[in-house]
Tab-separated table of C-alpha atoms in Angstrom:
chain	number	residue	atom	x	y	z
A	2	MET	CA	51.546	162.938	116.077
A	3	ARG	CA	48.981	160.623	116.046
A	4	PHE	CA	45.152	161.221	114.652
A	5	ILE	CA	42.900	158.262	114.948
A	6	LEU	CA	40.045	157.977	111.802
A	7	TYR	CA	37.424	157.038	112.127
A	8	LEU	CA	34.883	158.137	109.046
A	9	ILE	CA	34.939	158.980	105.288
A	10	ALA	CA	33.691	162.724	104.661
A	11	ILE	CA	32.293	161.828	101.444
A	12	GLY	CA	30.552	158.560	101.706
A	13	LEU	CA	28.960	159.381	97.921
A	14	ILE	CA	31.325	160.564	94.726
A	15	SER	CA	29.464	162.188	92.027
A	16	PHE	CA	29.958	161.324	88.236
A	17	PRO	CA	28.346	163.313	85.818
A	18	SER	CA	27.811	160.823	83.035
A	19	ALA	CA	25.231	161.229	80.264
A	20	ASN	CA	24.607	164.167	81.745
A	21	ARG	CA	23.648	162.588	84.465
A	22	VAL	CA	24.732	161.982	87.748
A	23	TRP	CA	25.258	158.968	89.213
A	24	ALA	CA	25.784	158.199	93.120
A	25	ILE	CA	28.656	155.750	93.040
A	26	THR	CA	29.335	154.603	97.082
A	27	ALA	CA	33.246	154.331	98.209
A	28	GLN	CA	35.196	153.192	100.664
A	29	LEU	CA	38.127	154.039	101.764
A	30	VAL	CA	41.558	151.519	102.606
A	31	THR	CA	45.009	151.811	102.878
A	32	GLU	CA	48.366	149.670	101.213
A	33	GLY	CA	51.020	149.714	103.149
A	34	THR	CA	50.765	154.086	103.394
A	35	GLU	CA	48.766	154.871	100.274
A	36	PHE	CA	45.325	155.939	101.026
A	37	VAL	CA	43.193	154.170	98.096
A	38	VAL	CA	38.754	155.527	97.150
A	39	ARG	CA	37.402	151.948	96.062
A	40	LEU	CA	34.973	153.260	93.603
A	41	SER	CA	31.074	150.500	93.529
A	42	ASP	CA	31.948	150.302	90.070
A	43	GLY	CA	35.329	148.121	90.771
A	44	ARG	CA	36.959	151.763	89.637
A	45	SER	CA	40.126	152.763	92.201
A	46	LEU	CA	40.920	156.697	92.875
A	47	ARG	CA	44.861	157.573	94.594
A	48	ASP	CA	47.878	159.656	94.671
A	49	ALA	CA	46.626	163.450	93.046
A	50	GLU	CA	43.351	162.085	92.608
A	51	LEU	CA	42.487	162.244	96.018
A	52	ILE	CA	43.473	165.719	96.497
A	53	GLY	CA	40.315	167.895	98.112
A	54	LEU	CA	39.399	164.440	99.507
A	55	LYS	CA	38.303	165.150	103.283
A	56	LEU	CA	38.959	163.223	106.140
A	57	ILE	CA	37.649	163.896	110.009
A	58	LEU	CA	40.247	162.461	112.400
A	59	ARG	CA	39.529	162.135	115.871
A	60	GLN	CA	42.586	162.791	118.815
A	61	GLU	CA	41.700	162.898	122.528
A	62	GLY	CA	38.142	163.314	121.931
A	63	GLN	CA	37.672	165.440	119.857
A	64	ASP	CA	37.152	166.289	115.730
A	65	VAL	CA	39.004	167.705	112.695
A	66	GLU	CA	38.514	167.891	109.665
A	67	VAL	CA	40.915	167.689	107.459
A	68	ARG	CA	41.654	168.624	103.869
A	69	ILE	CA	44.595	166.117	101.695
A	70	ASP	CA	45.920	168.963	99.835
A	71	GLY	CA	48.940	166.975	98.070
A	72	VAL	CA	50.569	163.428	97.357
A	73	SER	CA	54.345	162.538	97.045
A	74	LYS	CA	56.852	159.656	98.095
A	75	ASP	CA	59.925	159.600	99.731
A	76	GLU	CA	61.774	158.029	97.261
A	77	LYS	CA	64.144	157.243	99.887
A	78	ALA	CA	62.578	155.868	102.879
A	79	VAL	CA	64.375	152.564	103.791
A	80	GLY	CA	63.051	149.150	102.111
A	81	GLY	CA	60.405	151.064	99.816
A	82	PRO	CA	59.478	154.315	98.565
A	83	VAL	CA	56.764	156.188	101.096
A	84	ARG	CA	53.251	157.876	100.356
A	85	LEU	CA	53.458	161.461	102.153
A	86	TYR	CA	50.366	163.604	102.199
A	87	GLN	CA	49.974	167.335	103.305
A	88	VAL	CA	46.340	167.879	105.168
A	89	SER	CA	45.620	171.192	106.286
A	90	VAL	CA	42.831	171.566	108.688
A	91	ALA	CA	40.350	174.544	108.917
A	92	ASP	CA	40.324	177.111	111.531
A	93	PRO	CA	36.897	176.994	113.158
A	94	THR	CA	36.813	180.909	113.433
A	95	ASN	CA	38.128	182.312	109.780
A	96	GLY	CA	38.704	179.287	107.652
A	97	THR	CA	41.885	179.623	107.288
A	98	ARG	CA	43.768	176.722	106.224
A	99	SER	CA	47.001	175.440	108.437
A	100	ASP	CA	49.131	172.470	107.729
A	101	LEU	CA	48.133	169.485	110.321
A	102	CYS	CA	51.670	168.353	110.652
A	103	GLN	CA	54.898	170.475	112.579
A	104	PRO	CA	57.851	169.709	110.188
A	105	ASP	CA	60.207	166.831	110.409
A	106	VAL	CA	63.967	167.306	110.184
A	107	ASN	CA	63.952	167.025	106.229
A	108	GLY	CA	61.151	170.231	106.466
A	109	ARG	CA	58.165	168.212	105.284
A	110	LYS	CA	54.803	168.380	106.335
A	111	VAL	CA	53.018	165.771	106.132
A	112	GLY	CA	51.999	162.371	106.952
A	113	PHE	CA	50.625	158.931	106.251
A	114	PRO	CA	48.091	156.676	106.953
A	115	LEU	CA	48.690	154.083	109.097
A	116	SER	CA	46.924	149.809	109.863
A	117	SER	CA	45.754	149.455	112.863
A	118	GLY	CA	43.759	145.705	112.648
A	119	SER	CA	40.638	147.237	112.340
A	120	GLY	CA	41.146	150.576	111.499
A	121	PHE	CA	44.186	153.154	110.199
A	122	SER	CA	44.877	156.337	112.132
A	123	PHE	CA	47.078	159.008	110.271
A	124	THR	CA	50.702	159.195	111.770
A	125	CYS	CA	53.502	162.592	110.990
A	126	THR	CA	56.481	161.838	109.819
A	127	SER	CA	57.546	164.505	112.585
A	128	GLY	CA	56.964	161.563	114.715
A	129	ALA	CA	57.562	157.992	116.241
A	130	GLU	CA	55.619	156.698	114.465
A	131	GLY	CA	56.363	158.217	111.325
A	132	LYS	CA	60.671	158.374	111.200
A	133	CYS	CA	60.104	154.889	112.490
A	134	VAL	CA	58.616	153.855	109.250
A	135	LEU	CA	60.629	156.116	107.227
A	136	MET	CA	63.642	154.472	109.424
A	137	GLY	CA	62.398	151.343	107.523
A	138	TYR	CA	60.343	149.520	110.511
A	139	ARG	CA	57.111	148.510	108.550
A	140	PRO	CA	54.447	147.310	109.867
A	141	TRP	CA	52.694	146.203	107.510
A	142	GLU	CA	55.127	144.097	105.710
A	143	THR	CA	55.897	140.361	106.271
A	144	HIS	CA	57.790	138.769	108.916
A	145	GLN	CA	61.881	140.396	109.887
A	146	ALA	CA	64.183	136.672	110.499
A	147	GLY	CA	60.458	134.949	111.976
A	148	VAL	CA	59.767	137.830	114.120
A	149	PRO	CA	56.285	140.094	112.904
A	150	MET	CA	57.453	143.996	111.415
A	151	SER	CA	55.013	145.321	113.715
A	152	ASP	CA	56.952	143.959	117.159
A	153	LEU	CA	60.007	145.676	115.192
A	154	HIS	CA	58.388	148.613	114.145
A	155	ARG	CA	56.885	149.466	118.387
A	156	ALA	CA	60.202	147.996	119.924
A	157	CYS	CA	61.242	151.381	117.452
A	158	VAL	CA	58.720	153.369	119.168
A	159	HIS	CA	59.898	152.686	122.378
A	160	ALA	CA	63.216	153.936	121.682
A	161	MET	CA	61.873	156.848	120.386
A	162	ARG	CA	60.334	157.990	122.631
A	163	ALA	CA	62.720	156.846	126.066
A	164	ASP	CA	59.567	155.212	126.684
A	165	TYR	CA	61.880	152.920	129.137
A	166	GLY	CA	57.827	150.521	130.434
A	167	GLY	CA	56.024	150.936	126.938
A	168	ASP	CA	53.651	152.124	129.503
A	169	ASN	CA	53.108	156.132	127.404
A	170	ARG	CA	56.050	158.068	129.638
A	171	PRO	CA	58.237	158.828	127.108
A	172	ALA	CA	61.674	160.597	128.592
A	173	THR	CA	62.528	161.923	125.769
A	174	LYS	CA	62.546	165.791	124.043
A	175	ASP	CA	62.639	167.963	121.169
A	176	GLY	CA	65.878	167.106	118.783
A	177	THR	CA	67.599	164.725	120.992
A	178	LEU	CA	70.198	162.850	118.632
A	179	VAL	CA	69.493	159.011	118.568
A	180	ASN	CA	71.524	156.343	116.833
A	181	VAL	CA	68.639	153.482	116.292
A	182	TYR	CA	69.362	150.076	115.306
A	183	ASP	CA	68.891	146.657	115.050
A	184	ARG	CA	70.261	142.808	114.477
A	185	PHE	CA	68.598	142.106	112.144
A	186	GLY	CA	70.732	144.732	109.996
A	187	ILE	CA	67.759	146.520	108.595
A	188	ARG	CA	69.179	149.884	110.328
A	189	LYS	CA	72.935	149.393	110.902
A	190	PRO	CA	74.673	151.962	113.657
A	191	VAL	CA	76.075	154.837	112.671
A	192	PHE	CA	79.717	155.943	114.473
A	193	ASN	CA	79.085	159.841	116.637
A	194	PRO	CA	81.512	160.417	118.851
A	195	GLY	CA	80.463	160.771	122.203
A	196	MET	CA	77.484	157.846	122.048
A	197	GLU	CA	76.610	155.509	124.526
A	198	PHE	CA	74.832	152.148	123.827
A	199	GLU	CA	71.317	153.207	126.195
A	200	ALA	CA	69.424	150.559	125.919
A	201	ALA	CA	68.505	147.203	124.405
A	202	TRP	CA	63.843	147.645	123.063
A	203	GLY	CA	61.569	145.314	123.133
A	204	PRO	CA	57.572	144.867	121.511
A	205	ASP	CA	57.278	146.378	125.080
A	206	GLY	CA	59.866	148.990	126.426
A	207	ALA	CA	63.062	148.929	127.492
A	208	VAL	CA	64.762	145.381	128.129
A	209	CYS	CA	67.015	146.459	129.628
A	210	VAL	CA	68.519	149.991	130.412
A	211	ALA	CA	71.984	151.287	130.083
A	212	HIS	CA	71.985	155.349	130.986
A	213	PRO	CA	68.985	157.137	130.839
A	214	ARG	CA	68.529	159.395	127.712
A	215	ILE	CA	68.069	162.652	129.799
A	216	VAL	CA	69.649	163.030	132.794
A	217	GLY	CA	66.379	165.087	134.968
A	218	ASN	CA	63.995	163.414	133.476
A	219	VAL	CA	63.953	159.784	135.129
A	220	SER	CA	67.001	158.010	137.121
A	221	LEU	CA	67.964	154.469	136.817
A	222	ASP	CA	66.406	154.766	140.417
A	223	ASP	CA	63.240	155.913	139.745
A	224	LEU	CA	63.317	153.170	136.144
A	225	ALA	CA	64.100	149.990	139.285
A	226	GLU	CA	61.225	151.486	141.235
A	227	ARG	CA	58.301	151.850	138.596
A	228	TYR	CA	59.651	148.453	136.239
A	229	PRO	CA	59.826	145.519	139.037
A	230	HIS	CA	61.135	143.717	135.373
A	231	LEU	CA	63.508	146.074	135.106
A	232	LYS	CA	66.042	146.393	138.089
A	233	ASN	CA	68.402	143.226	136.982
A	234	ARG	CA	68.293	145.520	134.227
A	235	LEU	CA	69.763	148.543	134.302
A	236	GLY	CA	73.099	150.348	134.761
A	237	ALA	CA	76.202	149.349	132.153
A	238	LEU	CA	77.346	147.018	134.152
A	239	SER	CA	74.387	144.854	133.729
A	240	CYS	CA	72.999	146.227	130.505
A	241	SER	CA	75.083	145.632	127.695
A	242	GLU	CA	74.577	145.391	123.281
A	243	GLU	CA	77.118	142.558	123.983
A	244	ASN	CA	74.699	140.735	126.036
A	245	MET	CA	71.792	142.077	124.455
A	246	ARG	CA	72.828	140.797	121.558
A	247	SER	CA	71.920	136.699	122.564
A	248	GLU	CA	68.579	138.091	124.437
A	249	PRO	CA	65.968	136.801	121.963
A	250	ARG	CA	64.401	139.451	123.025
A	251	ALA	CA	65.972	142.396	121.871
A	252	LEU	CA	64.734	144.252	119.009
A	253	ILE	CA	65.947	147.269	118.479
A	254	PHE	CA	69.498	148.859	120.243
A	255	ASN	CA	70.159	152.191	120.467
A	256	LYS	CA	73.313	154.201	121.156
A	257	SER	CA	72.910	158.246	123.026
A	258	LYS	CA	75.420	160.208	124.236
A	259	VAL	CA	75.741	160.333	128.208
A	260	VAL	CA	75.567	163.455	130.116
A	261	PRO	CA	77.150	163.912	133.430
A	262	ASN	CA	74.818	164.584	136.642
A	263	ALA	CA	74.547	168.287	137.172
A	264	PRO	CA	77.064	169.571	140.445
A	265	LYS	CA	75.260	169.738	143.280
């Protein structure tokens, strides 16, 4: 789940001083996956100091006011610790609050901000963008072997969502097991019996597809019709990890189980 953050709900923060209240202008910024509120007097607020902060998020044209209720770290994230925020949203009818994020594979209902150049979004760890950050594809970091890490992150998101054309047409389903790794060794393949090479991925979608992930969602014939640039890169004979290792556009690889077509 991904939300666009476009407004900080507190434009001014008040601090008591000598029996007076001074209004101090605040600016919300991100550092990696961390929210930081910079105050005009030179101070910065972060971590537990942000609990209670309210933000306005926008998704599909609708505004949602959320509140930061907790801050933690994922110490096991590949590449180093990642800040995690538990945020809640109030029901407009009765005011009761519920978690914004759905549980991830560890049962956590958390997320973090990601910079988008001109601003930033809030993504949950249960979604593809959040998963790819925790897997080590951190788009705010420096280049890996001359390739922007943001490109690896985009490729990973396409792979996780089985978005073969890179045009926001995912062809997977929740709970499907995939083995994602890359050509640089940031994440290495894990042996899973029954899994076979599915596809190679770049920042704009699949570079080749050996087999679709979910039978019935999309076929190789569908992909050939939708994406002419993949027409000669479909099927196990045309798409193998060995061949794609020499293809510089192939940044991410994945394996998944091959499910046979149901008998007619």
